[in-house]
Amino acid sequence: MESQPTTQREYKDRLFKAIFGRDTEESKRWRLELYNALNGTDFTDPDELQVNTIENVIYITMRNDISFLVDDQMCLYEQQSTFNPNMPLRGFFYFAQLYQKYLAEKKTPPKNILGSRLVKIPKPRFFVFYNGKGDMPDLFKMRLSEAFISPDDSGDFEWTATVVNINEDRLGGIHKSCKSLYDYARFIAKVRECSKGGSPTAESVTEAVNWATKEKLLNGFFERQKAEVIGMILTEFDMEQFKRDMREDGYDEGLQQGAQQKAVEDAVMLVRKYNATPETAAQDAGAPLDKVLEALADTPA
């Protein structure tokens, strides 16, 4: 029997976060495997990674995927399917929130930044996992100073994001020590293959999930979470395509109306097929709630 999305939190997750960021035993193992691959470490206890993920930090569409504290480091992982040159600035905002949370929760020793003692904090590490279609290097760094209005190469004020290209054929060796990341990359590549260059449909994503099940990717995760994975992938790709359409077409009115109509249709599908609430479906599909409610009233269940 296929599993169904049971909570709004689960339904709204990106697939990357569902795999690496949840509080399940298998997710903990995959998270530890990914951490070891990135840092060249050999930790064996998944519970050494203390997850402290934050969501909807600055803007409603702006959220980080996974953040955790281990070995005196504060790590932030985010997955992106379209290139975003503002990731260092976004990471800067995210870490400001994470450090505030860290200082508020740490009682021993005291964390008073107004006191006379130097407050020690974990060092930040910010990784962006890119699996878009752009021709990006296997590994590169983005720097906050690149966004300064006036050039500044002093290095006095800097924040970096390390971008890892996780497309199936561009993993730069990380997949050799992180099978879970490689399985994720293979699945995304299969979704694109089944979609034949267009936006994924329920049929093409189902085909990819069935393939992933047959290949035993992620130890049966795709078989156990089939319905939820389909919903997440459709939502994730539709939102990315919607944003690309709006950017590339300069908000052309006719095209915007067409994109909105598709978003409404997608929201209705999410309600009918995956039992999402109209409010959640409208938010995830990027559709106006009133239009979704109208469409639900006009179409049979």
mmCIF file of C-alpha atoms in Angstrom:
data_model
loop_
_atom_site.group_PDB
_atom_site.id
_atom_site.type_symbol
_atom_site.label_atom_id
_atom_site.label_comp_id
_atom_site.label_asym_id
_atom_site.label_seq_id
_atom_site.Cartn_x
_atom_site.Cartn_y
_atom_site.Cartn_z
ATOM 1 C CA MET A 1 0.000 0.000 0.000
ATOM 2 C CA GLU A 2 1.405 3.421 -0.938
ATOM 3 C CA SER A 3 2.142 5.831 1.873
ATOM 4 C CA GLN A 4 0.338 9.169 1.810
ATOM 5 C CA PRO A 5 1.518 12.581 2.965
ATOM 6 C CA THR A 6 0.251 12.949 6.511
ATOM 7 C CA THR A 7 1.263 16.447 7.609
ATOM 8 C CA GLN A 8 1.680 19.819 5.999
ATOM 9 C CA ARG A 9 5.319 19.891 7.146
ATOM 10 C CA GLU A 10 6.136 16.675 5.306
ATOM 11 C CA TYR A 11 4.206 17.685 2.240
ATOM 12 C CA LYS A 12 6.013 21.012 1.910
ATOM 13 C CA ASP A 13 9.507 19.530 2.217
ATOM 14 C CA ARG A 14 11.825 19.458 -0.755
ATOM 15 C CA LEU A 15 12.935 15.946 -1.571
ATOM 16 C CA PHE A 16 16.522 16.770 -0.588
ATOM 17 C CA LYS A 17 15.391 17.798 2.876
ATOM 18 C CA ALA A 18 13.080 14.803 3.182
ATOM 19 C CA ILE A 19 16.058 12.520 2.564
ATOM 20 C CA PHE A 20 18.744 14.246 4.614
ATOM 21 C CA GLY A 21 16.919 16.470 7.085
ATOM 22 C CA ARG A 22 14.303 14.467 8.947
ATOM 23 C CA ASP A 23 14.409 12.956 12.408
ATOM 24 C CA THR A 24 14.271 9.328 11.280
ATOM 25 C CA GLU A 25 16.930 6.686 11.721
ATOM 26 C CA GLU A 26 17.581 6.318 7.989
ATOM 27 C CA SER A 27 17.703 10.083 7.459
ATOM 28 C CA LYS A 28 20.209 10.372 10.326
ATOM 29 C CA ARG A 29 22.424 7.759 8.672
ATOM 30 C CA TRP A 30 22.283 9.499 5.281
ATOM 31 C CA ARG A 31 23.004 12.850 6.919
ATOM 32 C CA LEU A 32 26.060 11.440 8.668
ATOM 33 C CA GLU A 33 27.259 9.853 5.425
ATOM 34 C CA LEU A 34 26.945 13.204 3.643
ATOM 35 C CA TYR A 35 28.744 15.058 6.416
ATOM 36 C CA ASN A 36 31.638 12.592 6.420
ATOM 37 C CA ALA A 37 31.947 12.799 2.624
ATOM 38 C CA LEU A 38 32.135 16.596 2.666
ATOM 39 C CA ASN A 39 34.545 16.858 5.582
ATOM 40 C CA GLY A 40 36.751 13.803 5.160
ATOM 41 C CA THR A 41 35.740 12.549 8.612
ATOM 42 C CA ASP A 42 34.703 9.111 9.807
ATOM 43 C CA PHE A 43 32.081 9.734 12.482
ATOM 44 C CA THR A 44 30.006 6.629 13.208
ATOM 45 C CA ASP A 45 27.268 7.882 15.553
ATOM 46 C CA PRO A 46 24.419 9.619 13.651
ATOM 47 C CA ASP A 47 23.228 11.217 16.889
ATOM 48 C CA GLU A 48 26.401 13.319 16.976
ATOM 49 C CA LEU A 49 24.692 15.561 14.415
ATOM 50 C CA GLN A 50 22.388 17.947 16.273
ATOM 51 C CA VAL A 51 19.831 19.212 13.784
ATOM 52 C CA ASN A 52 18.579 22.758 14.269
ATOM 53 C CA THR A 53 16.875 23.518 10.972
ATOM 54 C CA ILE A 54 15.097 26.857 10.539
ATOM 55 C CA GLU A 55 12.541 27.661 7.869
ATOM 56 C CA ASN A 56 10.958 30.776 6.321
ATOM 57 C CA VAL A 57 13.726 32.917 7.747
ATOM 58 C CA ILE A 58 13.497 36.216 5.891
ATOM 59 C CA TYR A 59 10.960 35.867 3.098
ATOM 60 C CA ILE A 60 8.222 33.302 2.764
ATOM 61 C CA THR A 61 9.895 31.577 -0.212
ATOM 62 C CA MET A 62 13.329 31.734 1.383
ATOM 63 C CA ARG A 63 14.240 28.765 3.532
ATOM 64 C CA ASN A 64 17.277 26.682 4.269
ATOM 65 C CA ASP A 65 17.203 22.924 4.008
ATOM 66 C CA ILE A 66 19.415 21.432 6.693
ATOM 67 C CA SER A 67 21.481 22.925 9.473
ATOM 68 C CA PHE A 68 23.235 21.022 12.243
ATOM 69 C CA LEU A 69 25.916 21.421 14.884
ATOM 70 C CA VAL A 70 28.778 18.935 15.207
ATOM 71 C CA ASP A 71 32.496 18.986 15.998
ATOM 72 C CA ASP A 72 32.431 22.741 16.810
ATOM 73 C CA GLN A 73 30.970 23.550 13.399
ATOM 74 C CA MET A 74 27.601 24.997 12.437
ATOM 75 C CA CYS A 75 26.729 23.526 9.052
ATOM 76 C CA LEU A 76 24.065 24.723 6.667
ATOM 77 C CA TYR A 77 23.092 22.668 3.611
ATOM 78 C CA GLU A 78 20.770 23.964 0.914
ATOM 79 C CA GLN A 79 19.730 22.392 -2.374
ATOM 80 C CA GLN A 80 19.080 24.531 -5.458
ATOM 81 C CA SER A 81 17.780 23.480 -8.872
ATOM 82 C CA THR A 82 18.322 26.944 -10.393
ATOM 83 C CA PHE A 83 21.487 28.992 -10.023
ATOM 84 C CA ASN A 84 21.130 31.827 -7.518
ATOM 85 C CA PRO A 85 24.004 34.349 -7.284
ATOM 86 C CA ASN A 86 22.678 35.603 -3.941
ATOM 87 C CA MET A 87 23.432 32.471 -1.933
ATOM 88 C CA PRO A 88 26.233 34.089 0.155
ATOM 89 C CA LEU A 89 23.844 36.850 1.233
ATOM 90 C CA ARG A 90 21.107 34.338 1.965
ATOM 91 C CA GLY A 91 23.547 32.252 3.986
ATOM 92 C CA PHE A 92 24.600 35.382 5.881
ATOM 93 C CA PHE A 93 20.958 35.968 6.859
ATOM 94 C CA TYR A 94 20.436 32.319 7.781
ATOM 95 C CA PHE A 95 23.484 32.122 10.009
ATOM 96 C CA ALA A 96 22.507 35.319 11.813
ATOM 97 C CA GLN A 97 19.321 33.531 12.847
ATOM 98 C CA LEU A 98 21.142 30.299 13.694
ATOM 99 C CA TYR A 99 23.709 32.056 15.867
ATOM 100 C CA GLN A 100 20.980 33.949 17.719
ATOM 101 C CA LYS A 101 19.267 30.644 18.397
ATOM 102 C CA TYR A 102 22.537 29.053 19.491
ATOM 103 C CA LEU A 103 23.345 31.851 21.947
ATOM 104 C CA ALA A 104 19.818 31.873 23.359
ATOM 105 C CA GLU A 105 19.876 28.130 24.055
ATOM 106 C CA LYS A 106 23.425 27.858 25.455
ATOM 107 C CA LYS A 107 23.409 28.571 29.188
ATOM 108 C CA THR A 108 26.860 27.179 30.140
ATOM 109 C CA PRO A 109 29.149 28.964 29.765
ATOM 110 C CA PRO A 110 27.179 32.227 29.652
ATOM 111 C CA LYS A 111 26.676 33.621 26.134
ATOM 112 C CA ASN A 112 26.406 37.334 26.823
ATOM 113 C CA ILE A 113 27.726 39.340 23.886
ATOM 114 C CA LEU A 114 27.496 42.531 25.974
ATOM 115 C CA GLY A 115 29.848 41.153 28.620
ATOM 116 C CA SER A 116 33.618 41.491 29.007
ATOM 117 C CA ARG A 117 34.384 37.859 28.028
ATOM 118 C CA LEU A 118 34.882 36.731 24.452
ATOM 119 C CA VAL A 119 31.908 34.641 23.365
ATOM 120 C CA LYS A 120 32.984 31.537 21.465
ATOM 121 C CA ILE A 121 30.805 30.334 18.594
ATOM 122 C CA PRO A 122 31.004 27.363 16.194
ATOM 123 C CA LYS A 123 32.636 28.088 12.857
ATOM 124 C CA PRO A 124 30.182 28.268 9.933
ATOM 125 C CA ARG A 125 30.188 25.977 6.905
ATOM 126 C CA PHE A 126 27.682 26.687 4.133
ATOM 127 C CA PHE A 127 27.203 24.200 1.273
ATOM 128 C CA VAL A 128 24.840 24.683 -1.663
ATOM 129 C CA PHE A 129 23.991 21.509 -3.594
ATOM 130 C CA TYR A 130 23.214 22.450 -7.193
ATOM 131 C CA ASN A 131 21.412 20.076 -9.553
ATOM 132 C CA GLY A 132 20.161 22.436 -12.242
ATOM 133 C CA LYS A 133 20.774 22.257 -15.966
ATOM 134 C CA GLY A 134 23.415 24.990 -16.128
ATOM 135 C CA ASP A 135 27.016 24.117 -16.968
ATOM 136 C CA MET A 136 28.618 24.659 -13.561
ATOM 137 C CA PRO A 137 31.989 23.433 -12.245
ATOM 138 C CA ASP A 138 32.043 20.449 -9.925
ATOM 139 C CA LEU A 139 32.957 22.647 -6.961
ATOM 140 C CA PHE A 140 33.319 26.408 -6.577
ATOM 141 C CA LYS A 141 32.939 29.173 -4.002
ATOM 142 C CA MET A 142 30.652 32.193 -4.133
ATOM 143 C CA ARG A 143 31.619 35.226 -2.050
ATOM 144 C CA LEU A 144 29.548 37.971 -0.495
ATOM 145 C CA SER A 145 32.095 40.574 -1.613
ATOM 146 C CA GLU A 146 31.033 39.920 -5.208
ATOM 147 C CA ALA A 147 27.764 41.689 -4.354
ATOM 148 C CA PHE A 148 29.349 44.825 -2.880
ATOM 149 C CA ILE A 149 28.400 47.971 -4.778
ATOM 150 C CA SER A 150 31.994 49.161 -4.550
ATOM 151 C CA PRO A 151 34.702 46.541 -5.159
ATOM 152 C CA ASP A 152 36.518 45.443 -1.998
ATOM 153 C CA ASP A 153 39.271 42.841 -2.076
ATOM 154 C CA SER A 154 40.471 43.469 1.469
ATOM 155 C CA GLY A 155 38.766 40.346 2.789
ATOM 156 C CA ASP A 156 37.673 42.278 5.895
ATOM 157 C CA PHE A 157 34.004 41.547 5.300
ATOM 158 C CA GLU A 158 33.431 38.191 3.670
ATOM 159 C CA TRP A 159 30.940 35.347 3.655
ATOM 160 C CA THR A 160 31.157 32.324 1.382
ATOM 161 C CA ALA A 161 28.943 29.618 -0.009
ATOM 162 C CA THR A 162 30.594 26.463 -1.345
ATOM 163 C CA VAL A 163 28.618 25.172 -4.328
ATOM 164 C CA VAL A 164 28.735 21.433 -5.062
ATOM 165 C CA ASN A 165 27.438 20.319 -8.461
ATOM 166 C CA ILE A 166 25.486 17.133 -7.670
ATOM 167 C CA ASN A 167 24.223 16.308 -11.128
ATOM 168 C CA GLU A 168 24.652 12.605 -11.845
ATOM 169 C CA ASP A 169 27.724 13.023 -14.051
ATOM 170 C CA ARG A 170 29.276 15.960 -12.160
ATOM 171 C CA LEU A 171 29.562 14.820 -8.560
ATOM 172 C CA GLY A 172 33.279 15.469 -8.424
ATOM 173 C CA GLY A 173 34.033 12.269 -6.545
ATOM 174 C CA ILE A 174 31.696 12.887 -3.599
ATOM 175 C CA HIS A 175 29.393 10.062 -4.708
ATOM 176 C CA LYS A 176 32.268 7.602 -4.184
ATOM 177 C CA SER A 177 31.868 8.071 -0.435
ATOM 178 C CA CYS A 178 28.224 9.145 -0.265
ATOM 179 C CA LYS A 179 25.888 6.669 -1.939
ATOM 180 C CA SER A 180 22.784 8.404 -0.601
ATOM 181 C CA LEU A 181 23.702 11.642 -2.419
ATOM 182 C CA TYR A 182 24.470 9.689 -5.584
ATOM 183 C CA ASP A 183 21.108 7.897 -5.380
ATOM 184 C CA TYR A 184 19.358 11.250 -5.023
ATOM 185 C CA ALA A 185 21.259 12.631 -8.034
ATOM 186 C CA ARG A 186 20.421 9.556 -10.135
ATOM 187 C CA PHE A 187 16.747 9.903 -9.319
ATOM 188 C CA ILE A 188 16.603 13.597 -10.295
ATOM 189 C CA ALA A 189 18.380 12.750 -13.564
ATOM 190 C CA LYS A 190 15.797 10.029 -14.224
ATOM 191 C CA VAL A 191 12.933 12.459 -13.582
ATOM 192 C CA ARG A 192 14.347 14.758 -16.248
ATOM 193 C CA GLU A 193 14.885 11.860 -18.641
ATOM 194 C CA CYS A 194 11.305 10.647 -18.201
ATOM 195 C CA SER A 195 10.003 14.194 -18.635
ATOM 196 C CA LYS A 196 11.736 14.429 -22.039
ATOM 197 C CA GLY A 197 12.929 17.983 -21.512
ATOM 198 C CA GLY A 198 9.615 19.391 -20.328
ATOM 199 C CA SER A 199 8.088 19.912 -16.922
ATOM 200 C CA PRO A 200 7.535 16.698 -14.949
ATOM 201 C CA THR A 201 4.033 15.256 -14.934
ATOM 202 C CA ALA A 202 2.512 12.796 -12.495
ATOM 203 C CA GLU A 203 3.091 10.051 -15.078
ATOM 204 C CA SER A 204 6.752 10.884 -15.710
ATOM 205 C CA VAL A 205 7.543 11.199 -12.000
ATOM 206 C CA THR A 206 5.738 7.921 -11.304
ATOM 207 C CA GLU A 207 7.858 6.277 -13.990
ATOM 208 C CA ALA A 208 11.007 7.639 -12.336
ATOM 209 C CA VAL A 209 9.869 6.487 -8.885
ATOM 210 C CA ASN A 210 9.148 2.997 -10.220
ATOM 211 C CA TRP A 211 12.626 2.919 -11.739
ATOM 212 C CA ALA A 212 14.188 4.079 -8.457
ATOM 213 C CA THR A 213 12.261 1.355 -6.644
ATOM 214 C CA LYS A 214 13.536 -1.289 -9.057
ATOM 215 C CA GLU A 215 17.096 0.022 -8.664
ATOM 216 C CA LYS A 216 16.671 -0.085 -4.866
ATOM 217 C CA LEU A 217 17.835 3.513 -4.509
ATOM 218 C CA LEU A 218 18.035 4.750 -0.920
ATOM 219 C CA ASN A 219 17.233 1.314 0.445
ATOM 220 C CA GLY A 220 13.584 1.296 -0.597
ATOM 221 C CA PHE A 221 12.780 4.911 0.333
ATOM 222 C CA PHE A 222 11.067 5.577 -2.989
ATOM 223 C CA GLU A 223 8.831 2.546 -2.653
ATOM 224 C CA ARG A 224 7.808 3.402 0.913
ATOM 225 C CA GLN A 225 7.242 7.110 0.214
ATOM 226 C CA LYS A 226 5.998 6.913 -3.376
ATOM 227 C CA ALA A 227 2.974 9.210 -3.145
ATOM 228 C CA GLU A 228 4.801 11.801 -1.074
ATOM 229 C CA VAL A 229 7.831 11.841 -3.376
ATOM 230 C CA ILE A 230 5.607 12.389 -6.417
ATOM 231 C CA GLY A 231 3.870 15.297 -4.704
ATOM 232 C CA MET A 232 7.152 16.900 -3.630
ATOM 233 C CA ILE A 233 8.769 16.609 -7.049
ATOM 234 C CA LEU A 234 5.759 18.024 -8.906
ATOM 235 C CA THR A 235 5.544 20.941 -6.501
ATOM 236 C CA GLU A 236 9.281 21.625 -6.541
ATOM 237 C CA PHE A 237 9.679 21.593 -10.319
ATOM 238 C CA ASP A 238 6.451 23.508 -10.947
ATOM 239 C CA MET A 239 7.508 26.293 -8.600
ATOM 240 C CA GLU A 240 10.954 26.524 -10.218
ATOM 241 C CA GLN A 241 9.429 26.647 -13.711
ATOM 242 C CA PHE A 242 6.868 29.230 -12.647
ATOM 243 C CA LYS A 243 9.599 31.509 -11.270
ATOM 244 C CA ARG A 244 11.716 31.051 -14.420
ATOM 245 C CA ASP A 245 8.750 31.878 -16.652
ATOM 246 C CA MET A 246 8.024 35.050 -14.743
ATOM 247 C CA ARG A 247 11.659 36.187 -14.873
ATOM 248 C CA GLU A 248 12.275 35.350 -18.524
ATOM 249 C CA ASP A 249 9.006 36.783 -19.842
ATOM 250 C CA GLY A 250 9.091 40.026 -17.901
ATOM 251 C CA TYR A 251 5.705 39.308 -16.319
ATOM 252 C CA ASP A 252 3.932 39.395 -19.655
ATOM 253 C CA GLU A 253 0.244 39.495 -18.758
ATOM 254 C CA GLY A 254 -0.928 36.746 -21.075
ATOM 255 C CA LEU A 255 1.856 34.379 -20.092
ATOM 256 C CA GLN A 256 1.335 35.206 -16.426
ATOM 257 C CA GLN A 257 -2.328 34.270 -16.707
ATOM 258 C CA GLY A 258 -1.381 30.997 -18.381
ATOM 259 C CA ALA A 259 1.145 30.206 -15.675
ATOM 260 C CA GLN A 260 -1.431 31.053 -13.017
ATOM 261 C CA GLN A 261 -3.996 28.745 -14.608
ATOM 262 C CA LYS A 262 -1.488 25.894 -14.624
ATOM 263 C CA ALA A 263 -0.668 26.601 -10.987
ATOM 264 C CA VAL A 264 -4.379 26.426 -10.114
ATOM 265 C CA GLU A 265 -4.724 23.114 -11.958
ATOM 266 C CA ASP A 266 -1.689 21.752 -10.118
ATOM 267 C CA ALA A 267 -3.127 22.854 -6.772
ATOM 268 C CA VAL A 268 -6.427 21.106 -7.531
ATOM 269 C CA MET A 269 -4.512 17.928 -8.419
ATOM 270 C CA LEU A 270 -2.601 18.116 -5.133
ATOM 271 C CA VAL A 271 -5.862 18.400 -3.178
ATOM 272 C CA ARG A 272 -7.682 15.648 -5.071
ATOM 273 C CA LYS A 273 -4.870 13.139 -5.401
ATOM 274 C CA TYR A 274 -2.695 13.737 -2.354
ATOM 275 C CA ASN A 275 -5.217 15.056 0.199
ATOM 276 C CA ALA A 276 -3.464 18.376 0.699
ATOM 277 C CA THR A 277 -5.532 21.180 2.185
ATOM 278 C CA PRO A 278 -6.533 23.905 -0.308
ATOM 279 C CA GLU A 279 -4.410 26.401 1.626
ATOM 280 C CA THR A 280 -1.284 24.209 1.497
ATOM 281 C CA ALA A 281 -1.856 23.252 -2.148
ATOM 282 C CA ALA A 282 -2.289 26.902 -3.163
ATOM 283 C CA GLN A 283 0.905 27.914 -1.374
ATOM 284 C CA ASP A 284 2.961 25.031 -2.757
ATOM 285 C CA ALA A 285 1.727 25.460 -6.332
ATOM 286 C CA GLY A 286 2.030 29.256 -6.259
ATOM 287 C CA ALA A 287 -1.667 29.758 -7.001
ATOM 288 C CA PRO A 288 -4.151 32.280 -5.531
ATOM 289 C CA LEU A 289 -6.258 30.561 -2.873
ATOM 290 C CA ASP A 290 -9.520 32.088 -4.105
ATOM 291 C CA LYS A 291 -8.887 30.710 -7.614
ATOM 292 C CA VAL A 292 -8.117 27.269 -6.201
ATOM 293 C CA LEU A 293 -11.338 27.268 -4.144
ATOM 294 C CA GLU A 294 -13.328 28.302 -7.224
ATOM 295 C CA ALA A 295 -11.777 25.530 -9.299
ATOM 296 C CA LEU A 296 -12.479 22.948 -6.588
ATOM 297 C CA ALA A 297 -16.110 24.025 -6.464
ATOM 298 C CA ASP A 298 -16.439 23.838 -10.244
ATOM 299 C CA THR A 299 -14.832 20.416 -10.700
ATOM 300 C CA PRO A 300 -16.191 17.117 -9.410
ATOM 301 C CA ALA A 301 -14.281 15.293 -6.704
#
